Amino acid sequence: MKSLGDMGRSGGPYKNLTRTFEVVILGFVKQWAVAEGFKEAVQYVLPQLMMVPVYHCMHYFELLQQLQERSQDLDDRECLKQAITALLNLQCSVERIYTKHQPRRKPGYKSSISYSQLFPSFSHGNIERKR
């Protein structure tokens, strides 16, 4: 009686099964090579990318505050104040998310980084007062 390996090599009924098994194993090996670093990307890069919308919101809150402070028109100031008030709940939620997911720092290390320092290409700079 022939063994399973002999049947695969001699063209027996398991030839296609052996070939299919080889293709599946090679496929897994190729996928593993492509996915090398995927775990690290999910562990380190994805959390940072998920914080980008939070940074954007914080930046918009800063801009609204600057606009209100520098606006010369009373109607504009009132509208901006209403907008800021309407967004207070969202701002509290965003700040809670930010403080919960801040990177771990050494004790005694204090960081006061603004949005424009994190993403200089996205920052609009300070809003200048027109004279």
Coordinates of N, CA and C in Angstrom, one line a residue:
M1 N 0.8 -1.2 0.0 CA 0.0 0.0 0.0 C 0.9 1.2 0.0
K2 N 0.5 2.2 -0.8 CA 1.2 3.5 -0.9 C 0.9 4.4 0.3
S3 N 1.9 5.2 0.7 CA 1.6 6.2 1.7 C 1.0 7.4 1.1
L4 N 0.5 8.3 1.9 CA -0.1 9.5 1.4 C 0.8 10.3 0.6
G5 N 2.1 10.4 1.1 CA 3.0 11.2 0.3 C 3.3 10.6 -1.1
D6 N 3.4 9.3 -1.1 CA 3.7 8.6 -2.4 C 2.5 8.8 -3.3
M7 N 1.3 8.8 -2.8 CA 0.1 8.9 -3.7 C 0.1 10.3 -4.3
G8 N 0.5 11.3 -3.5 CA 0.6 12.7 -4.0 C 1.6 12.8 -5.1
R9 N 2.7 12.2 -5.0 CA 3.8 12.3 -6.0 C 3.5 11.5 -7.2
S10 N 2.9 10.3 -7.0 CA 2.7 9.4 -8.2 C 1.5 9.8 -9.0
G11 N 0.7 10.8 -8.6 CA -0.4 11.1 -9.4 C -1.7 10.5 -8.9
G12 N -1.7 9.9 -7.7 CA -2.8 9.3 -7.2 C -4.0 10.3 -6.9
P13 N -4.9 9.8 -6.1 CA -6.1 10.6 -5.8 C -5.8 11.8 -5.0
Y14 N -4.7 11.9 -4.3 CA -4.4 13.0 -3.4 C -3.4 14.0 -4.0
K15 N -3.2 13.9 -5.3 CA -2.3 14.8 -6.0 C -2.8 16.2 -5.9
N16 N -4.1 16.4 -6.3 CA -4.7 17.8 -6.2 C -4.7 18.3 -4.8
L17 N -5.0 17.4 -3.9 CA -5.1 17.9 -2.5 C -3.7 18.3 -2.0
T18 N -2.7 17.6 -2.4 CA -1.3 18.0 -2.0 C -0.9 19.3 -2.6
R19 N -1.3 19.5 -3.8 CA -1.0 20.8 -4.5 C -1.8 21.9 -3.9
T20 N -3.0 21.7 -3.6 CA -3.8 22.7 -2.9 C -3.2 23.1 -1.6
F21 N -2.8 22.1 -0.8 CA -2.2 22.4 0.5 C -0.9 23.2 0.3
E22 N -0.1 22.9 -0.7 CA 1.1 23.7 -0.9 C 0.8 25.1 -1.3
V23 N -0.3 25.3 -2.1 CA -0.7 26.7 -2.5 C -1.1 27.5 -1.3
V24 N -1.9 26.8 -0.4 CA -2.4 27.5 0.8 C -1.3 27.9 1.7
I25 N -0.3 27.0 1.9 CA 0.8 27.3 2.8 C 1.6 28.4 2.2
L26 N 1.9 28.4 0.9 CA 2.7 29.5 0.3 C 1.9 30.8 0.4
G27 N 0.6 30.7 0.3 CA -0.2 32.0 0.4 C -0.1 32.5 1.8
F28 N -0.1 31.7 2.8 CA 0.1 32.2 4.2 C 1.4 32.8 4.4
V29 N 2.5 32.1 3.9 CA 3.8 32.6 4.0 C 3.9 34.0 3.4
K30 N 3.4 34.2 2.2 CA 3.4 35.5 1.5 C 2.7 36.5 2.3
Q31 N 1.5 36.2 2.8 CA 0.7 37.2 3.6 C 1.5 37.5 4.8
W32 N 2.1 36.6 5.5 CA 2.9 36.9 6.7 C 4.0 37.9 6.4
A33 N 4.7 37.7 5.2 CA 5.7 38.6 4.8 C 5.2 40.0 4.6
V34 N 4.0 40.1 3.9 CA 3.4 41.4 3.6 C 3.0 42.1 4.9
A35 N 2.4 41.3 5.8 CA 1.8 41.8 7.1 C 2.8 42.0 8.2
E36 N 4.1 41.8 7.9 CA 5.1 42.0 8.9 C 5.1 43.5 9.3
G37 N 5.0 43.8 10.5 CA 4.9 45.1 11.0 C 3.5 45.6 11.2
F38 N 2.5 44.8 10.8 CA 1.1 45.2 10.9 C 0.7 45.3 12.4
K39 N 1.2 44.4 13.2 CA 0.9 44.5 14.7 C 1.4 45.8 15.3
E40 N 2.7 46.1 14.9 CA 3.3 47.4 15.4 C 2.5 48.6 14.9
A41 N 2.1 48.5 13.6 CA 1.3 49.7 13.1 C 0.0 49.8 13.8
V42 N -0.7 48.7 14.1 CA -2.0 48.8 14.8 C -1.7 49.3 16.3
Q43 N -0.6 48.8 16.9 CA -0.3 49.1 18.3 C 0.1 50.6 18.5
Y44 N 0.9 51.1 17.5 CA 1.6 52.4 17.8 C 1.0 53.5 16.8
V45 N 0.8 53.2 15.6 CA 0.5 54.2 14.6 C -1.0 54.5 14.6
L46 N -1.8 53.5 14.6 CA -3.3 53.7 14.6 C -3.8 54.5 15.7
P47 N -3.4 54.3 17.0 CA -3.9 55.2 18.0 C -3.6 56.7 17.8
Q48 N -2.4 57.0 17.2 CA -2.0 58.3 16.9 C -2.9 58.9 15.8
L49 N -3.2 58.1 14.8 CA -4.0 58.6 13.7 C -5.4 58.8 14.2
M50 N -5.9 58.0 15.1 CA -7.3 58.2 15.6 C -7.4 59.5 16.4
M51 N -6.3 60.0 16.9 CA -6.3 61.2 17.7 C -6.3 62.5 16.8
V52 N -6.0 62.4 15.5 CA -6.0 63.5 14.6 C -7.3 64.3 14.6
P53 N -8.5 63.7 14.5 CA -9.7 64.5 14.6 C -9.9 65.2 15.9
V54 N -9.4 64.6 17.0 CA -9.4 65.3 18.3 C -8.6 66.6 18.3
Y55 N -7.3 66.4 17.7 CA -6.5 67.6 17.6 C -7.1 68.7 16.7
H56 N -7.8 68.3 15.6 CA -8.4 69.2 14.8 C -9.5 70.0 15.5
C57 N -10.3 69.3 16.3 CA -11.4 69.9 17.1 C -10.8 70.9 18.1
M58 N -9.7 70.5 18.8 CA -9.1 71.4 19.7 C -8.6 72.6 19.1
H59 N -8.0 72.5 17.9 CA -7.5 73.6 17.1 C -8.7 74.6 16.7
Y60 N -9.8 74.0 16.3 CA -11.0 74.9 16.0 C -11.5 75.6 17.2
F61 N -11.5 75.0 18.4 CA -11.9 75.7 19.6 C -10.9 76.8 19.9
E62 N -9.6 76.6 19.7 CA -8.7 77.7 19.9 C -8.9 78.8 18.9
L63 N -9.2 78.5 17.6 CA -9.5 79.5 16.6 C -10.7 80.3 17.0
L64 N -11.8 79.7 17.4 CA -13.0 80.4 17.8 C -12.7 81.3 18.9
Q65 N -11.9 80.9 19.9 CA -11.6 81.8 21.0 C -10.8 83.0 20.6
Q66 N -9.8 82.8 19.7 CA -9.0 83.9 19.2 C -9.9 84.8 18.4
L67 N -10.8 84.3 17.6 CA -11.7 85.2 16.8 C -12.5 86.0 17.7
Q68 N -13.1 85.4 18.7 CA -13.9 86.2 19.6 C -13.1 87.3 20.3
E69 N -11.9 87.0 20.8 CA -11.1 87.9 21.5 C -10.7 89.1 20.6
R70 N -10.4 88.8 19.3 CA -9.9 89.9 18.4 C -11.0 90.6 17.5
S71 N -12.2 90.1 17.6 CA -13.2 90.7 16.8 C -13.6 92.1 17.3
Q72 N -13.7 93.0 16.4 CA -14.0 94.4 16.7 C -15.5 94.7 16.7
D73 N -16.2 93.9 15.9 CA -17.7 94.1 15.7 C -18.4 93.4 16.9
L74 N -19.3 94.1 17.5 CA -20.0 93.5 18.7 C -20.9 92.4 18.2
D75 N -21.6 92.5 17.1 CA -22.4 91.4 16.6 C -21.6 90.1 16.3
D76 N -20.4 90.3 15.8 CA -19.6 89.1 15.5 C -19.2 88.5 16.8
R77 N -18.8 89.3 17.8 CA -18.4 88.8 19.1 C -19.5 88.0 19.7
E78 N -20.8 88.5 19.6 CA -21.9 87.8 20.2 C -22.2 86.5 19.5
C79 N -22.1 86.5 18.2 CA -22.3 85.2 17.4 C -21.2 84.2 17.8
L80 N -20.0 84.7 17.9 CA -18.9 83.7 18.2 C -19.1 83.2 19.7
K81 N -19.5 84.1 20.6 CA -19.8 83.7 21.9 C -20.9 82.6 22.0
Q82 N -21.9 82.8 21.2 CA -23.0 81.8 21.1 C -22.5 80.5 20.5
A83 N -21.6 80.6 19.5 CA -21.1 79.3 18.9 C -20.2 78.6 19.9
I84 N -19.4 79.3 20.6 CA -18.5 78.7 21.6 C -19.4 78.1 22.7
T85 N -20.4 78.7 23.2 CA -21.3 78.2 24.2 C -22.0 76.9 23.7
A86 N -22.4 77.0 22.4 CA -23.1 75.8 21.9 C -22.2 74.6 21.8
L87 N -20.9 74.8 21.6 CA -19.9 73.8 21.5 C -19.2 73.3 22.8
L88 N -19.6 73.9 23.9 CA -19.0 73.6 25.2 C -19.0 72.1 25.5
N89 N -20.2 71.5 25.3 CA -20.3 70.0 25.6 C -19.3 69.2 24.8
L90 N -19.3 69.6 23.5 CA -18.3 68.9 22.6 C -16.9 69.1 23.0
Q91 N -16.6 70.4 23.4 CA -15.2 70.7 23.8 C -14.8 69.9 25.1
C92 N -15.7 69.8 26.0 CA -15.5 69.0 27.2 C -15.2 67.5 26.9
S93 N -16.0 67.0 26.0 CA -15.8 65.6 25.6 C -14.5 65.4 24.9
V94 N -14.1 66.3 24.0 CA -12.9 66.2 23.2 C -11.7 66.3 24.2
E95 N -11.8 67.3 25.1 CA -10.7 67.4 26.1 C -10.5 66.2 27.0
R96 N -11.7 65.6 27.3 CA -11.6 64.3 28.1 C -10.9 63.2 27.4
I97 N -11.3 63.1 26.1 CA -10.6 62.1 25.2 C -9.1 62.4 25.1
Y98 N -8.8 63.6 25.0 CA -7.4 64.0 24.8 C -6.6 63.6 26.1
T99 N -7.1 64.0 27.2 CA -6.4 63.7 28.5 C -6.3 62.3 28.8
K100 N -7.4 61.5 28.4 CA -7.4 60.1 28.6 C -6.3 59.3 27.8
H101 N -6.1 59.8 26.6 CA -5.2 59.1 25.6 C -3.9 59.9 25.4
Q102 N -3.5 60.7 26.2 CA -2.2 61.4 26.1 C -1.1 60.3 26.2
P103 N 0.0 60.5 25.5 CA 1.1 59.6 25.7 C 1.6 59.6 27.1
R104 N 2.1 58.5 27.6 CA 2.6 58.4 28.9 C 3.9 59.1 29.0
R105 N 4.1 59.9 30.0 CA 5.3 60.7 30.2 C 6.0 60.3 31.6
K106 N 7.2 60.6 31.7 CA 7.9 60.4 32.9 C 7.4 61.4 34.0
P107 N 7.4 61.0 35.2 CA 6.9 61.9 36.3 C 7.7 63.1 36.3
G108 N 7.1 64.2 36.5 CA 7.8 65.5 36.5 C 7.9 66.2 35.1
Y109 N 7.7 65.4 34.1 CA 7.8 66.0 32.7 C 6.5 66.7 32.4
K110 N 6.5 67.9 32.1 CA 5.3 68.7 31.7 C 5.4 69.1 30.3
S111 N 4.3 68.9 29.5 CA 4.3 69.2 28.1 C 3.1 70.1 27.9
S112 N 3.4 71.2 27.3 CA 2.3 72.1 26.9 C 2.4 72.4 25.4
I113 N 2.0 71.4 24.6 CA 2.1 71.5 23.2 C 0.8 71.9 22.6
S114 N 0.8 72.9 21.7 CA -0.5 73.3 21.1 C -0.6 72.5 19.8
Y115 N -1.8 72.6 19.2 CA -2.1 72.0 18.0 C -1.2 72.4 16.9
S116 N -0.9 73.7 16.8 CA 0.0 74.2 15.7 C 1.4 73.6 15.9
Q117 N 1.8 73.3 17.1 CA 3.2 72.7 17.2 C 3.1 71.2 16.8
L118 N 2.0 70.5 17.0 CA 1.8 69.1 16.6 C 1.7 69.0 15.1
F119 N 1.0 69.9 14.5 CA 0.7 69.8 13.0 C 1.0 71.2 12.4
P120 N 2.2 71.6 12.2 CA 2.5 72.9 11.7 C 2.0 73.1 10.3
S121 N 1.8 72.0 9.5 CA 1.3 72.2 8.1 C -0.2 72.5 8.1
F122 N -0.9 72.2 9.2 CA -2.3 72.4 9.2 C -2.7 73.7 9.9
S123 N -1.7 74.3 10.6 CA -2.0 75.5 11.4 C -2.2 76.7 10.6
H124 N -3.1 77.6 11.0 CA -3.4 78.8 10.3 C -2.6 80.0 10.9
G125 N -1.8 79.7 11.9 CA -1.1 80.8 12.6 C -2.1 81.6 13.4
N126 N -1.5 82.5 14.1 CA -2.4 83.4 14.9 C -3.2 84.3 14.0
I127 N -4.4 84.6 14.5 CA -5.2 85.5 13.7 C -4.8 86.9 14.1
E128 N -4.4 87.7 13.2 CA -4.0 89.0 13.4 C -5.2 90.0 13.5
R129 N -5.1 90.9 14.4 CA -6.1 92.0 14.5 C -5.9 93.0 13.4
K130 N -7.0 93.3 12.7 CA -7.0 94.3 11.7 C -7.0 95.7 12.3
R131 N -6.2 96.6 11.7 CA -6.1 98.0 12.3 C -6.5 98.9 11.2

